[in-house]
PDB file of C-alpha atoms and ligand atoms in Angstrom:
ATOM      1  CA  MET A   1      -2.796 -23.900  -2.830  1.00 60.00           C
ATOM      2  CA  GLU A   2      -1.842 -22.887   0.690  1.00 63.00           C
ATOM      3  CA  LEU A   3      -2.979 -19.579   2.072  1.00 66.00           C
ATOM      4  CA  THR A   4      -0.997 -17.595   4.585  1.00 75.00           C
ATOM      5  CA  ALA A   5      -1.817 -14.235   6.122  1.00 84.00           C
ATOM      6  CA  LEU A   6       0.449 -11.431   7.220  1.00 84.00           C
ATOM      7  CA  VAL A   7      -0.782  -8.350   9.077  1.00 91.00           C
ATOM      8  CA  LEU A   8       0.865  -4.911   9.240  1.00 93.00           C
ATOM      9  CA  LEU A   9       0.344  -3.121  12.553  1.00 95.00           C
ATOM     10  CA  GLY A  10       1.674   0.192  13.856  1.00 96.00           C
ATOM     11  CA  SER A  11       0.917   3.844  14.567  1.00 97.00           C
ATOM     12  CA  THR A  12      -0.479   6.111  11.906  1.00 97.00           C
ATOM     13  CA  ALA A  13       1.992   7.446   9.315  1.00 96.00           C
ATOM     14  CA  VAL A  14       4.828   5.051  10.124  1.00 94.00           C
ATOM     15  CA  GLY A  15       4.729   3.857   6.519  1.00 92.00           C
ATOM     16  CA  LYS A  16       2.791   0.586   6.579  1.00 92.00           C
ATOM     17  CA  SER A  17       0.889   1.213   3.335  1.00 92.00           C
ATOM     18  CA  SER A  18       4.044   2.515   1.649  1.00 88.00           C
ATOM     19  CA  LEU A  19       5.845  -0.601   2.708  1.00 84.00           C
ATOM     20  CA  ALA A  20       3.158  -2.905   1.342  1.00 85.00           C
ATOM     21  CA  PHE A  21       3.079  -0.896  -1.887  1.00 84.00           C
ATOM     22  CA  ARG A  22       6.843  -0.966  -2.239  1.00 78.00           C
ATOM     23  CA  TYR A  23       6.811  -4.707  -1.762  1.00 76.00           C
ATOM     24  CA  VAL A  24       3.869  -5.567  -4.012  1.00 80.00           C
ATOM     25  CA  LYS A  25       4.372  -2.968  -6.776  1.00 80.00           C
ATOM     26  CA  ASN A  26       7.962  -1.862  -6.221  1.00 74.00           C
ATOM     27  CA  ASP A  27       6.822   1.725  -6.205  1.00 79.00           C
ATOM     28  CA  PHE A  28       6.218   4.628  -3.885  1.00 83.00           C
ATOM     29  CA  LYS A  29       3.296   7.018  -3.900  1.00 86.00           C
ATOM     30  CA  GLU A  30       1.677   9.337  -1.383  1.00 88.00           C
ATOM     31  CA  THR A  31      -1.565   7.900  -0.057  1.00 87.00           C
ATOM     32  CA  LEU A  32      -4.194   9.065   2.365  1.00 92.00           C
ATOM     33  CA  PRO A  33      -4.296   7.426   5.792  1.00 94.00           C
ATOM     34  CA  THR A  34      -5.786   3.952   5.585  1.00 93.00           C
ATOM     35  CA  VAL A  35      -9.433   3.604   6.510  1.00 93.00           C
ATOM     36  CA  GLY A  36     -10.089   0.361   8.379  1.00 90.00           C
ATOM     37  CA  CYS A  37      -7.811  -1.952   6.482  1.00 93.00           C
ATOM     38  CA  SER A  38      -6.351  -2.476   2.991  1.00 93.00           C
ATOM     39  CA  PHE A  39      -5.731  -5.819   1.451  1.00 92.00           C
ATOM     40  CA  PHE A  40      -3.047  -7.106  -0.934  1.00 88.00           C
ATOM     41  CA  THR A  41      -2.291 -10.544  -2.236  1.00 87.00           C
ATOM     42  CA  GLN A  42       0.931 -11.991  -3.471  1.00 79.00           C
ATOM     43  CA  LEU A  43       1.570 -15.342  -5.096  1.00 79.00           C
ATOM     44  CA  VAL A  44       4.893 -16.798  -4.071  1.00 71.00           C
ATOM     45  CA  CYS A  45       6.410 -19.818  -5.780  1.00 71.00           C
ATOM     46  CA  LEU A  46       8.614 -21.808  -3.484  1.00 65.00           C
ATOM     47  CA  ASP A  47      10.519 -24.964  -4.313  1.00 66.00           C
ATOM     48  CA  THR A  48       7.901 -27.085  -2.655  1.00 67.00           C
ATOM     49  CA  ALA A  49       4.648 -25.215  -3.231  1.00 68.00           C
ATOM     50  CA  THR A  50       2.926 -22.142  -4.538  1.00 73.00           C
ATOM     51  CA  ILE A  51       1.505 -20.117  -1.726  1.00 70.00           C
ATOM     52  CA  LYS A  52      -0.971 -17.294  -1.799  1.00 79.00           C
ATOM     53  CA  PHE A  53      -0.113 -14.714   0.800  1.00 78.00           C
ATOM     54  CA  GLU A  54      -2.611 -12.225   2.045  1.00 86.00           C
ATOM     55  CA  ILE A  55      -1.279  -8.924   3.354  1.00 88.00           C
ATOM     56  CA  TRP A  56      -3.602  -7.036   5.680  1.00 93.00           C
ATOM     57  CA  ASP A  57      -2.555  -3.398   6.006  1.00 95.00           C
ATOM     58  CA  THR A  58      -4.377  -2.069   9.064  1.00 96.00           C
ATOM     59  CA  ALA A  59      -5.142   1.591   9.782  1.00 96.00           C
ATOM     60  CA  GLY A  60      -2.853   3.099  12.384  1.00 95.00           C
ATOM     61  CA  GLN A  61      -5.163   5.837  13.592  1.00 96.00           C
ATOM     62  CA  GLU A  62      -6.216   5.229  17.176  1.00 92.00           C
ATOM     63  CA  LYS A  63      -9.910   5.226  16.279  1.00 94.00           C
ATOM     64  CA  TYR A  64      -9.389   2.001  14.302  1.00 93.00           C
ATOM     65  CA  HIS A  65      -7.462   0.210  17.014  1.00 91.00           C
ATOM     66  CA  SER A  66     -10.446  -1.740  18.261  1.00 90.00           C
ATOM     67  CA  VAL A  67     -11.009  -3.431  14.884  1.00 91.00           C
ATOM     68  CA  CYS A  68      -7.395  -4.493  14.345  1.00 89.00           C
ATOM     69  CA  HIS A  69      -7.894  -7.755  16.189  1.00 88.00           C
ATOM     70  CA  LEU A  70     -10.246  -8.811  13.391  1.00 89.00           C
ATOM     71  CA  TYR A  71      -7.255  -8.782  11.046  1.00 89.00           C
ATOM     72  CA  TYR A  72      -4.481 -10.136  13.227  1.00 89.00           C
ATOM     73  CA  ARG A  73      -6.510 -12.971  14.699  1.00 88.00           C
ATOM     74  CA  GLY A  74      -6.042 -15.257  11.687  1.00 84.00           C
ATOM     75  CA  ALA A  75      -2.535 -14.077  10.854  1.00 85.00           C
ATOM     76  CA  ASN A  76       0.506 -16.304  10.565  1.00 78.00           C
ATOM     77  CA  ALA A  77       2.877 -13.361  10.695  1.00 79.00           C
ATOM     78  CA  ALA A  78       2.776  -9.791  11.982  1.00 84.00           C
ATOM     79  CA  LEU A  79       4.980  -6.887  10.976  1.00 84.00           C
ATOM     80  CA  LEU A  80       5.012  -4.310  13.782  1.00 86.00           C
ATOM     81  CA  VAL A  81       6.123  -1.141  12.047  1.00 88.00           C
ATOM     82  CA  PHE A  82       7.499   1.955  13.768  1.00 87.00           C
ATOM     83  CA  ASP A  83       9.178   5.171  12.642  1.00 88.00           C
ATOM     84  CA  ILE A  84      12.761   5.309  13.896  1.00 82.00           C
ATOM     85  CA  ALA A  85      12.439   9.093  14.247  1.00 89.00           C
ATOM     86  CA  ARG A  86       9.356   8.947  16.484  1.00 92.00           C
ATOM     87  CA  LYS A  87       9.836   7.208  19.788  1.00 88.00           C
ATOM     88  CA  GLU A  88       6.114   7.094  20.547  1.00 93.00           C
ATOM     89  CA  THR A  89       5.576   4.872  17.503  1.00 93.00           C
ATOM     90  CA  PHE A  90       8.083   2.428  18.916  1.00 85.00           C
ATOM     91  CA  ASP A  91       6.160   2.457  22.205  1.00 86.00           C
ATOM     92  CA  ARG A  92       3.052   1.600  20.208  1.00 91.00           C
ATOM     93  CA  ALA A  93       4.881  -1.274  18.507  1.00 86.00           C
ATOM     94  CA  LYS A  94       5.831  -2.552  21.972  1.00 80.00           C
ATOM     95  CA  ALA A  95       2.176  -2.387  22.991  1.00 87.00           C
ATOM     96  CA  TRP A  96       1.289  -4.446  19.904  1.00 88.00           C
ATOM     97  CA  LEU A  97       3.939  -6.934  20.838  1.00 80.00           C
ATOM     98  CA  ARG A  98       2.431  -7.319  24.308  1.00 80.00           C
ATOM     99  CA  GLU A  99      -1.047  -7.649  22.852  1.00 87.00           C
ATOM    100  CA  LEU A 100       0.051 -10.346  20.405  1.00 85.00           C
ATOM    101  CA  GLU A 101       1.869 -12.149  23.193  1.00 75.00           C
ATOM    102  CA  LYS A 102      -1.405 -12.364  25.059  1.00 82.00           C
ATOM    103  CA  GLU A 103      -3.418 -13.424  22.028  1.00 84.00           C
ATOM    104  CA  PHE A 104      -1.085 -16.026  20.526  1.00 79.00           C
ATOM    105  CA  LEU A 105       0.806 -18.971  21.852  1.00 69.00           C
ATOM    106  CA  HIS A 106       4.502 -18.658  21.122  1.00 60.00           C
ATOM    107  CA  ASP A 107       4.340 -21.140  18.269  1.00 61.00           C
ATOM    108  CA  GLU A 108       1.415 -19.526  16.520  1.00 72.00           C
ATOM    109  CA  ILE A 109       2.823 -16.394  14.963  1.00 74.00           C
ATOM    110  CA  LEU A 110       5.967 -14.956  13.487  1.00 72.00           C
ATOM    111  CA  ILE A 111       6.598 -11.376  14.559  1.00 74.00           C
ATOM    112  CA  VAL A 112       8.922  -8.930  12.852  1.00 74.00           C
ATOM    113  CA  LEU A 113       9.603  -5.458  14.232  1.00 73.00           C
ATOM    114  CA  VAL A 114      10.276  -3.072  11.377  1.00 78.00           C
ATOM    115  CA  GLY A 115      12.034   0.242  12.010  1.00 76.00           C
ATOM    116  CA  ASN A 116      11.027   2.338   9.007  1.00 81.00           C
ATOM    117  CA  LYS A 117      12.288   5.688   7.621  1.00 83.00           C
ATOM    118  CA  THR A 118      15.987   5.091   7.947  1.00 75.00           C
ATOM    119  CA  ASP A 119      16.487   8.075   5.627  1.00 80.00           C
ATOM    120  CA  LEU A 120      15.685  10.092   8.768  1.00 83.00           C
ATOM    121  CA  SER A 121      18.552   8.547  10.705  1.00 77.00           C
ATOM    122  CA  ALA A 122      19.839  12.013  11.685  1.00 87.00           C
ATOM    123  CA  GLU A 123      16.629  12.356  13.692  1.00 89.00           C
ATOM    124  CA  ARG A 124      16.672   8.822  15.059  1.00 81.00           C
ATOM    125  CA  GLU A 125      14.906   8.532  18.423  1.00 83.00           C
ATOM    126  CA  VAL A 126      14.868   4.751  18.631  1.00 77.00           C
ATOM    127  CA  THR A 127      18.290   3.384  19.306  1.00 64.00           C
ATOM    128  CA  LEU A 128      19.559  -0.057  18.540  1.00 51.00           C
ATOM    129  CA  GLU A 129      19.281  -1.026  22.210  1.00 49.00           C
ATOM    130  CA  VAL A 130      15.903  -2.594  21.854  1.00 49.00           C
ATOM    131  CA  SER A 131      16.350  -6.082  23.201  1.00 43.00           C
ATOM    132  CA  SER A 132      15.224  -4.853  26.603  1.00 46.00           C
ATOM    133  CA  ILE A 133      11.718  -4.357  25.268  1.00 50.00           C
ATOM    134  CA  LEU A 134      11.109  -8.030  24.890  1.00 48.00           C
ATOM    135  CA  SER A 135       9.533  -9.846  27.763  1.00 45.00           C
ATOM    136  CA  PRO A 136      11.672 -12.603  29.303  1.00 46.00           C
ATOM    137  CA  ARG A 137       9.368 -15.164  27.728  1.00 42.00           C
ATOM    138  CA  LEU A 138       9.820 -13.803  24.243  1.00 42.00           C
ATOM    139  CA  ARG A 139      13.484 -13.067  24.781  1.00 42.00           C
ATOM    140  CA  ASP A 140      14.067 -16.720  25.562  1.00 38.00           C
ATOM    141  CA  GLN A 141      12.104 -17.991  22.642  1.00 38.00           C
ATOM    142  CA  CYS A 142      12.755 -15.452  19.998  1.00 40.00           C
ATOM    143  CA  LEU A 143      15.310 -15.003  17.358  1.00 40.00           C
ATOM    144  CA  LEU A 144      16.500 -11.552  18.132  1.00 39.00           C
ATOM    145  CA  ASP A 145      18.928 -10.143  15.676  1.00 36.00           C
ATOM    146  CA  HIS A 146      20.394  -6.744  14.984  1.00 35.00           C
ATOM    147  CA  LEU A 147      18.495  -3.989  13.246  1.00 34.00           C
ATOM    148  CA  LEU A 148      19.690  -4.993   9.826  1.00 36.00           C
ATOM    149  CA  GLN A 149      17.486  -6.467   7.181  1.00 40.00           C
ATOM    150  CA  LYS A 150      20.183  -8.755   5.895  1.00 43.00           C
ATOM    151  CA  ASN A 151      20.251 -10.321   9.316  1.00 45.00           C
ATOM    152  CA  VAL A 152      16.552 -10.955   9.145  1.00 46.00           C
ATOM    153  CA  THR A 153      17.082 -12.756   5.887  1.00 49.00           C
ATOM    154  CA  ARG A 154      19.869 -14.735   7.480  1.00 51.00           C
ATOM    155  CA  ALA A 155      17.864 -15.360  10.633  1.00 49.00           C
ATOM    156  CA  LEU A 156      14.803 -16.612   8.841  1.00 50.00           C
ATOM    157  CA  ASN A 157      16.895 -18.695   6.490  1.00 54.00           C
ATOM    158  CA  ARG A 158      18.564 -20.322   9.435  1.00 53.00           C
ATOM    159  CA  VAL A 159      15.297 -21.085  11.137  1.00 49.00           C
ATOM    160  CA  SER A 160      13.646 -22.567   8.102  1.00 52.00           C
ATOM    161  CA  THR A 161      16.729 -24.620   7.264  1.00 57.00           C
ATOM    162  CA  ALA A 162      16.924 -25.876  10.827  1.00 53.00           C
ATOM    163  CA  ARG A 163      13.259 -26.712  10.790  1.00 49.00           C
ATOM    164  CA  ARG A 164      13.495 -28.511   7.459  1.00 54.00           C
ATOM    165  CA  ASN A 165      16.326 -30.573   8.896  1.00 57.00           C
ATOM    166  CA  GLY A 166      14.199 -31.425  11.898  1.00 53.00           C
ATOM    167  CA  GLN A 167      16.452 -29.561  14.334  1.00 49.00           C
ATOM    168  CA  ASP A 168      15.010 -27.637  17.197  1.00 44.00           C
ATOM    169  CA  ARG A 169      18.196 -25.771  17.978  1.00 40.00           C
ATOM    170  CA  CYS A 170      20.307 -23.405  15.986  1.00 36.00           C
ATOM    171  CA  PRO A 171      23.466 -23.272  18.108  1.00 35.00           C
ATOM    172  CA  ASP A 172      25.493 -20.919  15.963  1.00 34.00           C
ATOM    173  CA  PHE A 173      22.876 -18.234  15.980  1.00 32.00           C
ATOM    174  CA  PRO A 174      24.381 -15.221  17.723  1.00 29.00           C
ATOM    175  CA  MET A 175      21.674 -14.229  20.161  1.00 29.00           C
ATOM    176  CA  ALA A 176      19.387 -17.166  20.634  1.00 29.00           C
ATOM    177  CA  GLY A 177      20.194 -20.812  20.973  1.00 28.00           C
ATOM    178  CA  GLN A 178      16.628 -21.974  20.770  1.00 31.00           C
ATOM    179  CA  VAL A 179      14.901 -22.265  17.449  1.00 30.00           C
ATOM    180  CA  PRO A 180      11.308 -21.562  18.329  1.00 35.00           C
ATOM    181  CA  HIS A 181       8.580 -23.832  17.079  1.00 35.00           C
ATOM    182  CA  GLY A 182       6.932 -21.257  14.907  1.00 38.00           C
ATOM    183  CA  ALA A 183       7.545 -18.057  16.795  1.00 42.00           C
ATOM    184  CA  ALA A 184      10.292 -15.658  15.993  1.00 46.00           C
ATOM    185  CA  VAL A 185      10.926 -12.034  16.585  1.00 50.00           C
ATOM    186  CA  ALA A 186      13.325 -10.273  14.343  1.00 52.00           C
ATOM    187  CA  LEU A 187      14.150  -6.659  13.728  1.00 54.00           C
ATOM    188  CA  PHE A 188      15.092  -4.731  10.708  1.00 56.00           C
ATOM    189  CA  ASP A 189      15.377  -1.244   9.318  1.00 60.00           C
ATOM    190  CA  CYS A 190      14.048  -0.070   6.004  1.00 67.00           C
ATOM    191  CA  CYS A 191      13.235   2.988   3.950  1.00 67.00           C
ATOM    192  CA  ASN A 192      10.358   3.028   1.484  1.00 70.00           C
ATOM    193  CA  TYR A 193      11.894   5.804  -0.576  1.00 68.00           C
ATOM    194  CA  ALA A 194      14.724   3.575  -1.623  1.00 62.00           C
ATOM    195  CA  VAL A 195      14.225   1.305  -4.598  1.00 57.00           C
ATOM    196  CA  TYR A 196      16.449  -1.279  -2.943  1.00 54.00           C
ATOM    197  CA  THR A 197      13.814  -1.659  -0.244  1.00 54.00           C
ATOM    198  CA  GLN A 198      11.839  -3.827  -2.592  1.00 55.00           C
ATOM    199  CA  ASN A 199      14.780  -6.176  -3.032  1.00 54.00           C
ATOM    200  CA  ILE A 200      15.333  -6.274   0.672  1.00 50.00           C
ATOM    201  CA  PHE A 201      11.712  -7.142   1.110  1.00 54.00           C
ATOM    202  CA  GLN A 202      11.777  -9.683  -1.671  1.00 56.00           C
ATOM    203  CA  GLN A 203      14.584 -11.417   0.132  1.00 53.00           C
ATOM    204  CA  ALA A 204      13.281 -11.009   3.623  1.00 52.00           C
ATOM    205  CA  PHE A 205       9.742 -11.964   2.646  1.00 57.00           C
ATOM    206  CA  GLN A 206      10.920 -14.899   0.588  1.00 55.00           C
ATOM    207  CA  CYS A 207      12.577 -16.208   3.725  1.00 53.00           C
ATOM    208  CA  LEU A 208       9.535 -15.337   5.734  1.00 56.00           C
ATOM    209  CA  TRP A 209       7.270 -17.176   3.339  1.00 55.00           C
ATOM    210  CA  THR A 210       9.623 -20.128   3.225  1.00 55.00           C
ATOM    211  CA  TYR A 211       9.663 -20.132   6.967  1.00 53.00           C
ATOM    212  CA  LEU A 212       5.898 -19.948   7.183  1.00 53.00           C
ATOM    213  CA  ALA A 213       5.531 -22.652   4.576  1.00 55.00           C
ATOM    214  CA  SER A 214       7.713 -24.900   6.693  1.00 54.00           C
ATOM    215  CA  THR A 215       5.270 -24.459   9.549  1.00 51.00           C
ATOM    216  CA  LEU A 216       2.106 -25.195   7.575  1.00 48.00           C
TER     217      LEU A 216
HETATM  218  N1  LIG B   1      10.918   9.791   5.247  1.00 53.84           N
HETATM  219  C1  LIG B   1      10.180   8.741   4.944  1.00 53.84           C
HETATM  220  N2  LIG B   1       8.848   8.871   4.826  1.00 53.84           N
HETATM  221  C2  LIG B   1       8.116   7.779   4.530  1.00 53.84           C
HETATM  222  C3  LIG B   1       8.690   6.496   4.336  1.00 53.84           C
HETATM  223  N3  LIG B   1       7.699   5.627   4.087  1.00 53.84           N
HETATM  224  C4  LIG B   1       6.560   6.327   4.116  1.00 53.84           C
HETATM  225  N4  LIG B   1       6.808   7.640   4.369  1.00 53.84           N
HETATM  226  C5  LIG B   1       5.844   8.736   4.472  1.00 53.84           C
HETATM  227  O1  LIG B   1       5.116   8.588   5.683  1.00 53.84           O
HETATM  228  C6  LIG B   1       3.775   9.037   5.500  1.00 53.84           C
HETATM  229  C7  LIG B   1       2.814   7.953   5.943  1.00 53.84           C
HETATM  230  O2  LIG B   1       2.967   6.808   5.114  1.00 53.84           O
HETATM  231  P1  LIG B   1       1.839   5.679   5.043  1.00 53.84           P
HETATM  232  O3  LIG B   1       2.407   4.536   4.289  1.00 53.84           O
HETATM  233  O4  LIG B   1       0.550   6.257   4.572  1.00 53.84           O
HETATM  234  O5  LIG B   1       1.697   5.335   6.593  1.00 53.84           O
HETATM  235  P2  LIG B   1       0.725   4.290   7.308  1.00 53.84           P
HETATM  236  O6  LIG B   1       1.499   3.692   8.425  1.00 53.84           O
HETATM  237  O7  LIG B   1       0.128   3.345   6.331  1.00 53.84           O
HETATM  238  O8  LIG B   1      -0.393   5.259   7.908  1.00 53.84           O
HETATM  239  P3  LIG B   1      -1.938   4.873   8.310  1.00 53.84           P
HETATM  240  O9  LIG B   1      -2.620   4.460   7.053  1.00 53.84           O
HETATM  241  O10 LIG B   1      -2.520   6.108   8.903  1.00 53.84           O
HETATM  242  O11 LIG B   1      -1.866   3.767   9.313  1.00 53.84           O
HETATM  243  C8  LIG B   1       3.611   9.407   4.039  1.00 53.84           C
HETATM  244  O12 LIG B   1       3.723  10.806   3.908  1.00 53.84           O
HETATM  245  C9  LIG B   1       4.784   8.712   3.369  1.00 53.84           C
HETATM  246  O13 LIG B   1       5.227   9.412   2.249  1.00 53.84           O
HETATM  247  C10 LIG B   1      10.127   6.382   4.448  1.00 53.84           C
HETATM  248  O14 LIG B   1      10.722   5.327   4.321  1.00 53.84           O
HETATM  249  N5  LIG B   1      10.799   7.528   4.768  1.00 53.84           N
END
């Protein structure tokens, strides 16, 4: 059985643990801030293989920052979570993006920026104009889509299909001609309070897993 690791990174209280819990248990509950790191596993049956995915939910408090590299180092995918109603959490996600860019070659990791707490959209501080955050290198190589989870599903589906067919380009993709060899950056919004979030994640993660499986 293949093993693939995903790490959740982001400021404290952006909703990383809630997101993992919503995905794994389809539930929501108040939890204390994570200490160090929490760990979940999920078995995913794909057409071609059964894969065991590890989900590393890191602690967002600044005092734990220095240990986060222990968890992201072996990761195949990283979800950089921010709170759409707190701009500083988006700045932190950008810092994570830069750090991962330094640590990984472009074909080594799949990165997804997750704008959480869309129920607070009236207080939104992070606008949709986020493409400017990406470095030219990433912008060229990434799959950047709009802040809609269905587009992530579509984006990742496209990439994995293209990869399965041995193509290295995905010409009809709206914002990026190049299908990266492993690396992708996508964006999507979610809300852990909503039951539908689990379905969104099921779909998005299924694509993510499929995508990762195609790179194993
Ligand atoms: N409004 C709103 N609040 C949320 C949402 N998801 C989580 N929260 C709340 O945000 C707070 C922090 O959630 P956590 O999941 O513990 O956040 P975290 O990012 O894991 O925090 P650390 O463990 O400190 O890194 C809690 O009070 C949650 O109830 C959401 O979608 N919308």
